[in-house]
Every structure is written in C-alpha cells, then in structure tokens.
Amino acid sequence: VAAPAPLLALAVALRALNCVLVRTSFVPDEYWQSLEVAHRMLFVILNINNYGYLTWEWANRLRGYSYPLIFASIYKALQLLGKDDVQLLIWVPRLAQAVLAAFADVKLYSLVQHLENAETAKCVFFCQLCSWFTWYSCTRTLTNTMETILSIFALSYYPIKGSKMGNSCKYLALVALAIVIRPTAVILWMPLVFSHFLQEQRKADLILQNCIPVGLVTVGTSLIIDRVFFGEWVLVQLNFLKFNVLRNLGTFYGSHPWHWYFTQGLPVILGAHLPFFIHGCVLAPKRYRVFLVAVIWTVVVYSTLSHKEFRFIYPVLPFCMFFCGYSLKHLKAWKKSAASFLLLSNALPALYTGLIHQRGTLDVMSHIQQLCHNSEQSQAFVFIMMPCHSTPFYSHVHCPLKMRFLQCPPDLTGNENYTDEADVFYSNPLGWLSKEFYNDTLLPSHLILFNVLEQEISPFLALRGYEKTATVFHTHVPQGRVGSHISVYRRKAEMNR
C-alpha cells in the first residue's frame, strides 16, 4: 500500500521543523561516534587538514566506520560544492536524519494501513508523530536513531500473518544493516526472526537463499569499509558485543538496578502514551503478539546489563506506538479528547527537552567558532574543563584550533586502582591545574567550564589573569559536576605576551 504523497510531504515538513526545534545535547555519542569520526575521516584520512579526534572505542576497534561514512559523504559533497561552512556541517547531517525519520513514519503508516485499515493507520501515525521521545531523538545523529529507523523499515517488510507486503530478503537486509550500524539491534530482532523461521514452510530456502546471502553481503561490506579505515581486518560488531554484553564494561559509565527499564526507562520514554500502550496490548489481535514479545524481550535482555540508558530501548518505541494507535482507534467517542490529551501532554516535554534542557554545551560552541575568524587563531588554545565529551569537538568548529578536554577512557587492563584523567582532575581541581600548567607558556588562552567549578578554582583564575567573557545557560537541573551555566574565560592579552 503506497502512502499518499501529501502524507510524506507532511511528515518531511514536520521532521524538518522537529530538527530545527531540537537545539539541546542528549548524550556525547551523537557527536563522538558519528560526526567527529566523519569529520576526521574526511579531513584527516584524506590529508586535507591535520586535525580531528577519535575516542578510545576506535583505538580498541569497538565501532565501525559504516555509519560515520554516511556523514563523511555529506561532508565531502559540501566540500566539493564549496559549502563546507561550519553551520552547514552541523545542520545538514541532522536534516538528512530528519528526512529519513519522516520516511520511517510514513512506512509505519503504510504497514498499519495494509494490516488493518486507514483509520487505525492514522491513529498509529498520530501517536508516532506526537511521541515526545521520538521528537527528542529522531533527528539526532545517534546510532540508536539509525537503528530505530532501519527497524521501522524492516518491520514494513516483515512477513507477519496476513501480510502481503512481507519480503524476507528486504527485511533481513535491513535488519542486517541495523546490526552492522549498532550490533545490539540483534536483541530486538531475535524473537521476530525466530518467529518467522518457525512459521516459514520452506526453512532451508529461507536460510540458503535469504539469510546466508544477506549476511555475507552486509558483513562483507562492513568488513571492507572497516579494512579501508582501520588498515586491518576487524569484525567490530563482535568486539562491541564482547565489550558491552560479555565483559559488561559499560558499568564504567554508571549502573542501575535491574528493574530500571520497567520502573523508569519505558514509562519515561512512553510518557503519556503509557496507558494507551497497555490498553492496546489488551485489545490487539493475537497475530500482533510477536511485536509485544519483541518489546518485552528487548527490555528484559537490556535489564540484565548494569549500564542502562533511555536511548538503548528507543528502537522498541515504534512497536509500542503500534499498540497505542490501536488503543486510540478503539476509544470511539473518547478519541478526540484522548488525541488532544496526547498532543498537549507530549508537546511540553518535547519543547522543553528540545529547546531548553542541556543546551549550553551546544551554544558555547559558537564562542569557540569565533576564534577561527580571529587573527589570534594560531595562538589560541581552548581547554574544555568539563566532564569529558560534554561538548562536540572539531565537527562543530571546523578549523585546526588547538583544543583539549579531560579524558575518561575506561581501564581495559584490569587495574583495580585505575582513575581516569577527569576523575583525577575533579578530586583536586586547583592542585591539578597548578601541576599541569606549572609554566605560563603552557597555559590555555581560553577556558570553558561549568559554573559549579568557578569557586574552587578562583585562585588559579585570578593568579593567571583569566577574565570571564561569557556566561551560557545550560540547564535548570544542575547535578554534580554539571552546572546550570557554562562560563567562558579568556586570558588577558597582556598576560599572554
């Protein structure tokens, strides 16, 4: 069932608006595992400029170049057109992600229209469009976002009972692509592929004509791309699963109780959709049970891992929207009131998290960008004294400025007394600064820090001649090392000489 063109135009327009209305940072990975890598791929590996940065995951071959290659291609196109302006480098990848998200929204509509009817499809489409967490995440350059988009595309070709749109080769290829980009996609698709295998009459044909060829092509392509950029043969997907699942080293970045996804994770990302989801699960016909099994299975498997984040279960959200839409359609007389409630209750968190909460770490980049147009660029040295990876880096500056931030790689050697640079710094900021910058010639020209640190390091700032040049709002809910505002300090000109 082809979706009408006006629906696609509406989805693209809404997701483009969505993109413009998301000006906050979510997690470091949206830059450090995509745009920073893409920027370095293009401007370092192609020897255009000698700057860029890769995190420890790349040194340890935990990430693949397939996803960043998309953005590196966008950067290359902009460069060939002579339009590699920093603002375009920031916004074009996000707009590309927004367009893909719009196509995924329409694919979801088409699938439900095919399986049910136009009315149910409209209800699912509405639920998908007004989901606050989808609004918050779908235009970000995160591997989780691409995993979610590819999962919707794959779902539209999944051979569920009664579907004539089912195409084993297409859906398996899209699942394989999702696994290449983010290996944890295998968790969500395990029950769905297993269910398909059980109901398939010609099991040998499915394996020999679909699974094996699709697997060989996608894994082979991923291997070749990584061989080109790493300079050696490496299966990053295996390394990623070993690190995150078998060794559970993600706990270095925090751990949560086993029930967190059930008591906080899923209820928060569903928001006001939660009662509709539960109602839809009760109402939906038996043939859709496999979708619910996929959601529960994914949340259960992720619950066994200590390190938990909202974005990890983002790919189950479109499956949940299917049940929410089913619920909304069956509310009959209450449908308009329920739709108004969903729209209003999602608009507030969507706009607040998209426009206000955690915006400072992106806003402060414009202060750093100004140094690129300054005659003192060659002398400038920016030190970002914040929890590591708080801000983007060269992808949002796009000039070979000298920059540094506090490092925080986990210990992969098994040293029990290991402490990363950021923790060492925060244990005694004043002592660390005095030791690190014992000589005036080593001092940064600019310091970027959260306001919670100012009081503690004020003697250093005064002694070394730093003056505050800007204060940038970041969040209404400062926590620990993260302050409500970001301060920009510049070393006085006479002190620089």
Short mmCIF file of C-alpha atoms in Angstrom, two decimals:
data_model
loop_
_atom_site.label_atom_id
_atom_site.label_comp_id
_atom_site.label_asym_id
_atom_site.label_seq_id
_atom_site.Cartn_x
_atom_site.Cartn_y
_atom_site.Cartn_z
CA VAL A 1 0.00 0.00 0.00
CA ALA A 2 1.65 3.22 -1.13
CA ALA A 3 1.33 6.15 1.23
CA PRO A 4 -0.16 9.30 -0.32
CA ALA A 5 2.36 11.97 -1.34
CA PRO A 6 0.73 14.69 0.85
CA LEU A 7 1.32 12.45 3.89
CA LEU A 8 5.02 12.16 3.05
CA ALA A 9 5.24 15.93 2.48
CA LEU A 10 3.58 16.50 5.87
CA ALA A 11 5.97 14.07 7.60
CA VAL A 12 9.06 15.66 5.98
CA ALA A 13 7.88 19.18 6.90
CA LEU A 14 7.17 18.13 10.50
CA ARG A 15 10.52 16.35 10.93
CA ALA A 16 12.37 19.33 9.40
CA LEU A 17 10.62 21.56 11.95
CA ASN A 18 11.44 18.91 14.58
CA CYS A 19 15.12 19.17 13.59
CA VAL A 20 15.15 22.97 13.95
CA LEU A 21 13.38 22.78 17.33
CA VAL A 22 15.94 20.41 18.85
CA ARG A 23 18.86 22.58 19.97
CA THR A 24 19.99 20.65 23.02
CA SER A 25 22.52 17.91 23.64
CA PHE A 26 21.39 14.44 24.73
CA VAL A 27 24.44 12.14 25.01
CA PRO A 28 28.05 12.51 23.78
CA ASP A 29 27.64 9.64 21.29
CA GLU A 30 25.55 11.80 18.93
CA TYR A 31 28.78 13.64 18.05
CA TRP A 32 31.66 11.45 19.18
CA GLN A 33 30.52 8.24 17.44
CA SER A 34 29.26 9.88 14.24
CA LEU A 35 30.10 13.49 13.32
CA GLU A 36 33.54 13.65 14.98
CA VAL A 37 34.52 10.40 13.27
CA ALA A 38 33.12 11.59 9.92
CA HIS A 39 34.98 14.91 10.22
CA ARG A 40 38.23 13.10 10.91
CA MET A 41 37.61 10.56 8.11
CA LEU A 42 37.30 13.33 5.57
CA PHE A 43 39.71 15.94 6.81
CA VAL A 44 42.47 13.75 8.24
CA ILE A 45 42.47 10.47 6.35
CA LEU A 46 42.17 12.33 3.04
CA ASN A 47 45.01 14.60 4.22
CA ILE A 48 43.01 17.79 3.84
CA ASN A 49 43.73 19.09 7.34
CA ASN A 50 45.77 17.67 10.15
CA TYR A 51 43.17 17.73 12.88
CA GLY A 52 40.46 15.53 14.34
CA TYR A 53 39.89 13.23 17.27
CA LEU A 54 38.84 9.62 17.79
CA THR A 55 37.73 8.27 21.19
CA TRP A 56 39.16 5.14 22.86
CA GLU A 57 36.43 2.93 21.31
CA TRP A 58 38.05 3.47 17.91
CA ALA A 59 41.54 2.66 19.18
CA ASN A 60 40.08 -0.57 20.59
CA ARG A 61 38.12 -1.38 17.39
CA LEU A 62 34.69 -1.36 19.09
CA ARG A 63 33.00 0.84 16.49
CA GLY A 64 32.65 0.54 12.74
CA TYR A 65 33.01 3.20 10.06
CA SER A 66 29.80 2.27 8.16
CA TYR A 67 27.56 4.80 9.95
CA PRO A 68 30.05 7.74 10.07
CA LEU A 69 30.71 7.11 6.35
CA ILE A 70 27.20 8.47 5.63
CA PHE A 71 28.12 11.80 7.24
CA ALA A 72 31.62 11.81 5.76
CA SER A 73 29.91 11.53 2.32
CA ILE A 74 27.69 14.52 3.19
CA TYR A 75 30.76 16.50 4.30
CA LYS A 76 32.57 15.55 1.08
CA ALA A 77 29.60 16.69 -1.04
CA LEU A 78 29.50 20.03 0.83
CA GLN A 79 33.24 20.40 0.37
CA LEU A 80 33.04 19.72 -3.40
CA LEU A 81 30.29 22.35 -3.64
CA GLY A 82 32.48 24.80 -1.71
CA LYS A 83 29.84 24.93 1.03
CA ASP A 84 31.71 23.30 3.92
CA ASP A 85 30.71 26.10 6.26
CA VAL A 86 30.59 25.06 9.93
CA GLN A 87 26.83 25.73 10.22
CA LEU A 88 26.10 23.51 7.22
CA LEU A 89 28.37 20.79 8.64
CA ILE A 90 26.29 20.90 11.82
CA TRP A 91 22.79 21.08 10.29
CA VAL A 92 22.88 19.09 7.03
CA PRO A 93 23.60 15.69 8.71
CA ARG A 94 20.75 16.35 11.15
CA LEU A 95 18.37 17.35 8.35
CA ALA A 96 19.32 14.16 6.49
CA GLN A 97 18.45 12.19 9.64
CA ALA A 98 15.15 14.09 9.88
CA VAL A 99 14.20 13.18 6.30
CA LEU A 100 14.96 9.50 6.98
CA ALA A 101 12.83 9.70 10.13
CA ALA A 102 9.95 11.14 8.06
CA PHE A 103 10.18 8.26 5.56
CA ALA A 104 10.13 5.82 8.51
CA ASP A 105 6.99 7.49 9.93
CA VAL A 106 5.25 7.05 6.57
CA LYS A 107 6.44 3.41 6.30
CA LEU A 108 4.82 2.74 9.68
CA TYR A 109 1.58 4.30 8.40
CA SER A 110 1.65 2.15 5.23
CA LEU A 111 2.27 -1.02 7.21
CA VAL A 112 -0.68 -0.43 9.56
CA GLN A 113 -2.93 0.60 6.66
CA HIS A 114 -2.06 -2.70 4.98
CA LEU A 115 -2.52 -4.83 8.12
CA GLU A 116 -5.61 -3.04 9.44
CA ASN A 117 -7.23 0.00 7.75
CA ALA A 118 -6.66 3.69 7.05
CA GLU A 119 -8.31 4.78 10.31
CA THR A 120 -6.00 2.65 12.51
CA ALA A 121 -3.03 3.74 10.37
CA LYS A 122 -3.88 7.42 11.01
CA CYS A 123 -4.06 6.74 14.77
CA VAL A 124 -0.65 4.99 14.81
CA PHE A 125 0.84 7.75 12.63
CA PHE A 126 -0.55 10.39 15.02
CA CYS A 127 0.88 8.57 18.07
CA GLN A 128 4.25 8.27 16.36
CA LEU A 129 4.35 11.98 15.43
CA CYS A 130 3.40 13.24 18.87
CA SER A 131 5.70 10.96 20.87
CA TRP A 132 7.91 13.36 22.87
CA PHE A 133 10.88 10.98 22.98
CA THR A 134 10.78 10.33 19.23
CA TRP A 135 10.67 14.12 18.72
CA TYR A 136 13.65 14.48 21.07
CA SER A 137 15.73 11.71 19.45
CA CYS A 138 14.80 11.11 15.80
CA THR A 139 16.82 13.97 14.27
CA ARG A 140 19.97 13.29 16.29
CA THR A 141 23.00 11.66 14.69
CA LEU A 142 22.94 8.68 17.07
CA THR A 143 23.44 5.05 16.09
CA ASN A 144 20.31 4.35 18.20
CA THR A 145 18.33 6.68 15.92
CA MET A 146 19.51 4.89 12.77
CA GLU A 147 18.83 1.51 14.42
CA THR A 148 15.25 2.66 15.16
CA ILE A 149 14.69 4.00 11.62
CA LEU A 150 16.04 0.83 9.99
CA SER A 151 13.90 -1.30 12.34
CA ILE A 152 10.76 0.52 11.14
CA PHE A 153 11.77 -0.06 7.50
CA ALA A 154 12.48 -3.73 8.26
CA LEU A 155 9.14 -4.09 10.08
CA SER A 156 7.27 -2.83 6.99
CA TYR A 157 8.60 -5.88 5.07
CA TYR A 158 8.29 -8.37 7.93
CA PRO A 159 6.16 -11.38 6.89
CA ILE A 160 3.53 -11.26 9.64
CA LYS A 161 0.44 -13.46 9.21
CA GLY A 162 -1.99 -11.92 6.75
CA SER A 163 0.57 -9.55 5.26
CA LYS A 164 1.09 -9.42 1.50
CA MET A 165 3.89 -6.87 1.87
CA GLY A 166 6.21 -9.39 3.52
CA ASN A 167 9.57 -9.74 1.81
CA SER A 168 12.13 -11.95 3.56
CA CYS A 169 15.10 -10.66 1.60
CA LYS A 170 14.29 -6.95 2.14
CA TYR A 171 13.52 -7.16 5.84
CA LEU A 172 16.55 -9.37 6.57
CA ALA A 173 18.82 -6.98 4.63
CA LEU A 174 17.52 -4.02 6.67
CA VAL A 175 17.92 -5.96 9.94
CA ALA A 176 21.48 -6.90 8.93
CA LEU A 177 22.23 -3.25 8.16
CA ALA A 178 20.86 -2.21 11.58
CA ILE A 179 23.10 -4.83 13.24
CA VAL A 180 26.15 -3.55 11.30
CA ILE A 181 25.45 0.01 12.50
CA ARG A 182 24.52 -0.97 16.05
CA PRO A 183 25.12 -4.65 16.93
CA THR A 184 22.58 -4.59 19.78
CA ALA A 185 19.83 -4.49 17.11
CA VAL A 186 20.21 -8.29 17.14
CA ILE A 187 18.40 -8.30 20.53
CA LEU A 188 15.19 -6.68 19.22
CA TRP A 189 15.09 -8.81 16.07
CA MET A 190 15.90 -12.19 17.64
CA PRO A 191 12.28 -13.11 18.59
CA LEU A 192 10.91 -11.71 15.30
CA VAL A 193 13.35 -13.65 13.11
CA PHE A 194 12.82 -16.79 15.22
CA SER A 195 9.01 -16.45 14.89
CA HIS A 196 9.38 -16.00 11.12
CA PHE A 197 11.59 -19.11 10.94
CA LEU A 198 9.02 -21.20 12.86
CA GLN A 199 6.12 -20.21 10.60
CA GLU A 200 8.13 -20.49 7.37
CA GLN A 201 7.25 -23.61 5.36
CA ARG A 202 10.49 -23.69 3.34
CA LYS A 203 13.03 -23.31 6.14
CA ALA A 204 16.05 -24.47 4.11
CA ASP A 205 15.26 -21.95 1.35
CA LEU A 206 14.95 -19.14 3.90
CA ILE A 207 18.42 -19.92 5.26
CA LEU A 208 20.19 -20.71 1.97
CA GLN A 209 18.53 -18.13 -0.31
CA ASN A 210 18.00 -15.25 2.13
CA CYS A 211 19.83 -15.40 5.48
CA ILE A 212 23.25 -16.54 4.23
CA PRO A 213 23.50 -14.28 1.11
CA VAL A 214 22.20 -11.22 3.02
CA GLY A 215 24.57 -11.91 5.93
CA LEU A 216 27.57 -12.37 3.66
CA VAL A 217 26.90 -9.17 1.67
CA THR A 218 26.27 -6.89 4.67
CA VAL A 219 29.03 -8.27 6.91
CA GLY A 220 31.40 -8.38 3.90
CA THR A 221 30.69 -4.73 3.03
CA SER A 222 31.14 -3.69 6.68
CA LEU A 223 34.45 -5.63 6.85
CA ILE A 224 35.74 -3.92 3.69
CA ILE A 225 34.76 -0.42 4.89
CA ASP A 226 36.50 -1.04 8.25
CA ARG A 227 39.52 -2.56 6.49
CA VAL A 228 39.92 0.65 4.48
CA PHE A 229 39.78 2.96 7.51
CA PHE A 230 41.41 0.80 10.21
CA GLY A 231 44.06 -0.56 7.87
CA GLU A 232 43.42 -4.12 9.06
CA TRP A 233 40.69 -6.76 9.00
CA VAL A 234 38.46 -6.42 12.07
CA LEU A 235 34.92 -7.53 12.97
CA VAL A 236 33.89 -4.56 15.13
CA GLN A 237 30.38 -5.91 15.80
CA LEU A 238 31.89 -8.89 17.66
CA ASN A 239 34.21 -6.62 19.67
CA PHE A 240 31.27 -4.35 20.53
CA LEU A 241 29.15 -7.24 21.85
CA LYS A 242 32.11 -8.70 23.76
CA PHE A 243 32.77 -5.37 25.47
CA ASN A 244 29.18 -4.37 26.26
CA VAL A 245 27.49 -7.74 26.82
CA LEU A 246 30.06 -10.40 27.73
CA ARG A 247 32.52 -8.24 29.69
CA ASN A 248 29.81 -5.73 30.76
CA LEU A 249 32.44 -2.96 30.83
CA GLY A 250 29.74 -0.36 30.20
CA THR A 251 29.32 -0.25 34.01
CA PHE A 252 32.31 2.14 33.99
CA TYR A 253 29.80 4.77 32.82
CA GLY A 254 27.31 4.04 35.61
CA SER A 255 24.98 1.24 36.66
CA HIS A 256 21.30 1.00 37.53
CA PRO A 257 19.12 -1.60 39.33
CA TRP A 258 17.78 -4.48 37.21
CA HIS A 259 14.20 -3.11 37.21
CA TRP A 260 15.15 0.40 35.95
CA TYR A 261 13.76 -0.07 32.41
CA PHE A 262 10.41 -1.27 33.77
CA THR A 263 10.05 1.32 36.54
CA GLN A 264 11.67 4.32 34.82
CA GLY A 265 13.10 3.70 31.33
CA LEU A 266 10.00 2.54 29.43
CA PRO A 267 7.45 4.67 31.39
CA VAL A 268 9.54 7.82 30.76
CA ILE A 269 10.07 7.33 27.01
CA LEU A 270 6.41 6.37 26.56
CA GLY A 271 5.23 9.27 28.72
CA ALA A 272 1.51 9.96 28.30
CA HIS A 273 1.30 7.08 25.78
CA LEU A 274 1.75 4.51 28.59
CA PRO A 275 -1.97 3.89 29.40
CA PHE A 276 -2.73 3.69 25.65
CA PHE A 277 0.08 1.17 25.19
CA ILE A 278 -1.27 -1.07 27.98
CA HIS A 279 -4.84 -0.75 26.63
CA GLY A 280 -3.64 -1.51 23.07
CA CYS A 281 -1.77 -4.63 24.24
CA VAL A 282 -5.00 -5.97 25.76
CA LEU A 283 -7.08 -5.16 22.65
CA ALA A 284 -4.73 -6.12 19.81
CA PRO A 285 -5.37 -9.38 17.94
CA LYS A 286 -3.24 -12.46 18.62
CA ARG A 287 -1.19 -12.12 15.42
CA TYR A 288 0.44 -8.93 16.76
CA ARG A 289 1.61 -10.69 19.91
CA VAL A 290 5.04 -11.17 18.33
CA PHE A 291 5.52 -7.35 18.40
CA LEU A 292 4.77 -7.28 22.12
CA VAL A 293 7.10 -10.25 22.71
CA ALA A 294 9.86 -8.31 20.89
CA VAL A 295 9.30 -5.28 23.17
CA ILE A 296 9.28 -7.31 26.42
CA TRP A 297 12.22 -9.50 25.35
CA THR A 298 14.33 -6.43 24.45
CA VAL A 299 13.59 -4.68 27.75
CA VAL A 300 14.30 -7.89 29.72
CA VAL A 301 17.64 -8.51 27.95
CA TYR A 302 18.75 -4.89 28.45
CA SER A 303 17.71 -5.17 32.11
CA THR A 304 20.40 -7.83 32.66
CA LEU A 305 23.11 -5.28 31.73
CA SER A 306 24.21 -2.95 34.53
CA HIS A 307 24.68 0.21 32.40
CA LYS A 308 21.28 1.49 31.32
CA GLU A 309 20.19 4.48 29.23
CA PHE A 310 16.86 5.68 27.81
CA ARG A 311 18.20 5.64 24.25
CA PHE A 312 19.06 1.91 24.38
CA ILE A 313 15.35 0.99 24.30
CA TYR A 314 14.39 3.72 21.81
CA PRO A 315 14.07 1.09 18.98
CA VAL A 316 11.09 -0.54 20.76
CA LEU A 317 9.15 2.74 20.72
CA PRO A 318 7.66 2.37 17.17
CA PHE A 319 6.42 -1.12 18.17
CA CYS A 320 4.77 0.46 21.23
CA MET A 321 3.20 3.17 19.02
CA PHE A 322 1.51 0.40 17.02
CA PHE A 323 -0.36 -0.66 20.19
CA CYS A 324 -1.02 2.96 21.25
CA GLY A 325 -2.62 3.68 17.86
CA TYR A 326 -4.70 0.52 18.12
CA SER A 327 -5.96 1.72 21.51
CA LEU A 328 -6.72 5.24 20.24
CA LYS A 329 -8.72 3.90 17.29
CA HIS A 330 -10.94 1.83 19.60
CA LEU A 331 -11.74 4.67 22.00
CA LYS A 332 -14.64 5.71 19.70
CA ALA A 333 -16.44 8.63 21.46
CA TRP A 334 -13.36 9.49 23.51
CA LYS A 335 -11.00 9.51 20.56
CA LYS A 336 -10.83 13.31 20.06
CA SER A 337 -10.33 14.00 23.76
CA ALA A 338 -7.65 11.30 24.01
CA ALA A 339 -5.83 12.68 20.94
CA SER A 340 -5.90 16.22 22.42
CA PHE A 341 -4.55 14.86 25.70
CA LEU A 342 -1.72 13.03 23.91
CA LEU A 343 -0.78 16.07 21.85
CA LEU A 344 -0.72 18.53 24.76
CA SER A 345 0.96 16.20 27.26
CA ASN A 346 3.75 15.39 24.77
CA ALA A 347 4.24 18.95 23.46
CA LEU A 348 5.52 20.27 26.80
CA PRO A 349 8.33 17.72 27.40
CA ALA A 350 9.20 17.72 23.66
CA LEU A 351 9.67 21.51 23.54
CA TYR A 352 11.35 21.77 26.93
CA THR A 353 13.89 18.99 26.30
CA GLY A 354 14.39 20.09 22.70
CA LEU A 355 14.85 23.83 23.26
CA ILE A 356 15.91 24.39 26.87
CA HIS A 357 17.29 21.44 28.84
CA GLN A 358 21.05 20.89 28.27
CA ARG A 359 21.50 23.46 25.53
CA GLY A 360 24.61 25.21 26.87
CA THR A 361 27.13 22.66 25.63
CA LEU A 362 26.00 23.37 22.04
CA ASP A 363 25.54 27.13 22.47
CA VAL A 364 29.07 27.54 23.84
CA MET A 365 30.50 26.15 20.58
CA SER A 366 29.64 29.45 18.83
CA HIS A 367 32.11 31.20 21.19
CA ILE A 368 34.81 28.72 20.17
CA GLN A 369 33.90 29.09 16.46
CA GLN A 370 34.59 32.84 16.69
CA LEU A 371 38.24 32.09 17.43
CA CYS A 372 38.56 30.59 13.94
CA HIS A 373 37.88 34.00 12.38
CA ASN A 374 40.24 35.72 14.77
CA SER A 375 43.74 36.84 13.80
CA GLU A 376 44.95 35.18 17.02
CA GLN A 377 43.78 31.70 15.89
CA SER A 378 47.32 30.29 15.75
CA GLN A 379 47.96 31.36 19.37
CA ALA A 380 44.56 30.25 20.68
CA PHE A 381 44.36 27.18 22.90
CA VAL A 382 40.94 26.13 24.23
CA PHE A 383 40.74 23.88 27.27
CA ILE A 384 37.30 22.39 27.99
CA MET A 385 37.33 21.74 31.76
CA MET A 386 34.08 19.79 31.93
CA PRO A 387 33.05 16.15 32.39
CA CYS A 388 34.63 14.50 29.35
CA HIS A 389 32.84 14.64 25.99
CA SER A 390 30.39 17.25 27.35
CA THR A 391 30.64 19.25 24.12
CA PRO A 392 31.13 18.34 20.47
CA PHE A 393 34.65 18.96 19.14
CA TYR A 394 36.07 19.68 15.66
CA SER A 395 32.82 18.80 13.82
CA HIS A 396 31.31 21.94 15.40
CA VAL A 397 34.39 24.16 15.00
CA HIS A 398 35.79 23.14 11.59
CA CYS A 399 39.17 24.83 11.86
CA PRO A 400 42.53 23.50 13.16
CA LEU A 401 42.24 25.25 16.51
CA LYS A 402 44.31 23.82 19.38
CA MET A 403 41.78 22.22 21.75
CA ARG A 404 41.87 19.88 24.70
CA PHE A 405 39.38 18.24 27.03
CA LEU A 406 39.58 16.00 30.11
CA GLN A 407 39.98 12.34 29.11
CA CYS A 408 37.96 9.46 30.59
CA PRO A 409 38.70 6.14 28.85
CA PRO A 410 37.81 3.04 30.91
CA ASP A 411 40.59 0.76 32.06
CA LEU A 412 40.88 -2.27 29.79
CA THR A 413 43.85 -3.79 31.64
CA GLY A 414 42.07 -4.87 34.83
CA ASN A 415 43.85 -2.38 37.09
CA GLU A 416 41.67 -2.05 40.23
CA ASN A 417 43.22 1.31 41.22
CA TYR A 418 42.68 2.92 37.81
CA THR A 419 41.41 6.52 37.80
CA ASP A 420 40.80 8.44 34.59
CA GLU A 421 42.07 11.99 33.98
CA ALA A 422 38.65 13.61 34.58
CA ASP A 423 38.29 11.92 38.00
CA VAL A 424 41.85 12.87 38.97
CA PHE A 425 41.07 16.49 37.99
CA TYR A 426 37.78 16.66 39.91
CA SER A 427 39.35 15.14 43.06
CA ASN A 428 41.57 18.25 43.36
CA PRO A 429 40.97 20.81 40.55
CA LEU A 430 43.25 23.51 41.96
CA GLY A 431 46.14 21.14 42.59
CA TRP A 432 45.75 19.51 39.18
CA LEU A 433 45.79 22.88 37.36
CA SER A 434 48.86 24.11 39.23
CA LYS A 435 50.71 20.89 38.43
CA GLU A 436 49.58 20.66 34.79
CA PHE A 437 50.21 24.33 33.94
CA TYR A 438 53.30 24.96 36.05
CA ASN A 439 54.74 27.09 33.26
CA ASP A 440 52.97 30.19 31.85
CA THR A 441 53.83 29.16 28.27
CA LEU A 442 51.65 26.04 28.65
CA LEU A 443 48.53 27.95 29.72
CA PRO A 444 45.37 27.79 27.59
CA SER A 445 44.17 31.10 26.13
CA HIS A 446 40.53 30.12 26.80
CA LEU A 447 38.86 28.00 29.48
CA ILE A 448 35.35 26.54 29.19
CA LEU A 449 33.85 25.31 32.47
CA PHE A 450 30.61 24.77 34.37
CA ASN A 451 29.86 27.46 36.97
CA VAL A 452 29.96 24.87 39.82
CA LEU A 453 33.75 24.75 39.36
CA GLU A 454 34.38 28.53 39.47
CA GLN A 455 34.54 28.98 43.25
CA GLU A 456 37.05 26.16 43.69
CA ILE A 457 39.49 27.30 41.01
CA SER A 458 39.06 31.08 41.51
CA PRO A 459 42.62 31.47 42.95
CA PHE A 460 44.06 29.92 39.76
CA LEU A 461 41.88 32.12 37.52
CA ALA A 462 42.92 35.30 39.38
CA LEU A 463 46.61 34.41 39.57
CA ARG A 464 46.86 33.52 35.88
CA GLY A 465 44.93 36.57 34.71
CA TYR A 466 41.75 34.99 33.36
CA GLU A 467 38.63 37.12 32.89
CA LYS A 468 35.10 35.89 32.25
CA THR A 469 33.92 36.84 28.75
CA ALA A 470 30.61 34.93 28.53
CA THR A 471 28.04 33.01 30.57
CA VAL A 472 25.87 30.50 28.74
CA PHE A 473 22.69 28.90 30.16
CA HIS A 474 22.76 25.09 30.23
CA THR A 475 20.07 23.53 32.45
CA HIS A 476 17.55 24.20 35.23
CA VAL A 477 18.53 20.95 36.96
CA PRO A 478 22.30 21.05 37.61
CA GLN A 479 23.71 17.81 39.03
CA GLY A 480 27.11 17.05 40.48
CA ARG A 481 29.82 18.24 38.11
CA VAL A 482 27.27 19.71 35.68
CA GLY A 483 26.32 23.29 36.49
CA SER A 484 23.33 25.43 35.49
CA HIS A 485 25.56 27.70 33.36
CA ILE A 486 28.79 27.44 31.38
CA SER A 487 31.45 30.12 31.85
CA VAL A 488 33.92 31.16 29.16
CA TYR A 489 37.22 32.60 30.42
CA ARG A 490 39.89 34.33 28.36
CA ARG A 491 43.44 35.08 29.45
CA LYS A 492 44.09 38.81 29.39
CA ALA A 493 46.15 39.96 26.40
CA GLU A 494 48.99 41.41 28.48
CA MET A 495 49.27 38.10 30.37
CA ASN A 496 49.53 36.20 27.04
CA ARG A 497 52.65 38.03 25.99
#
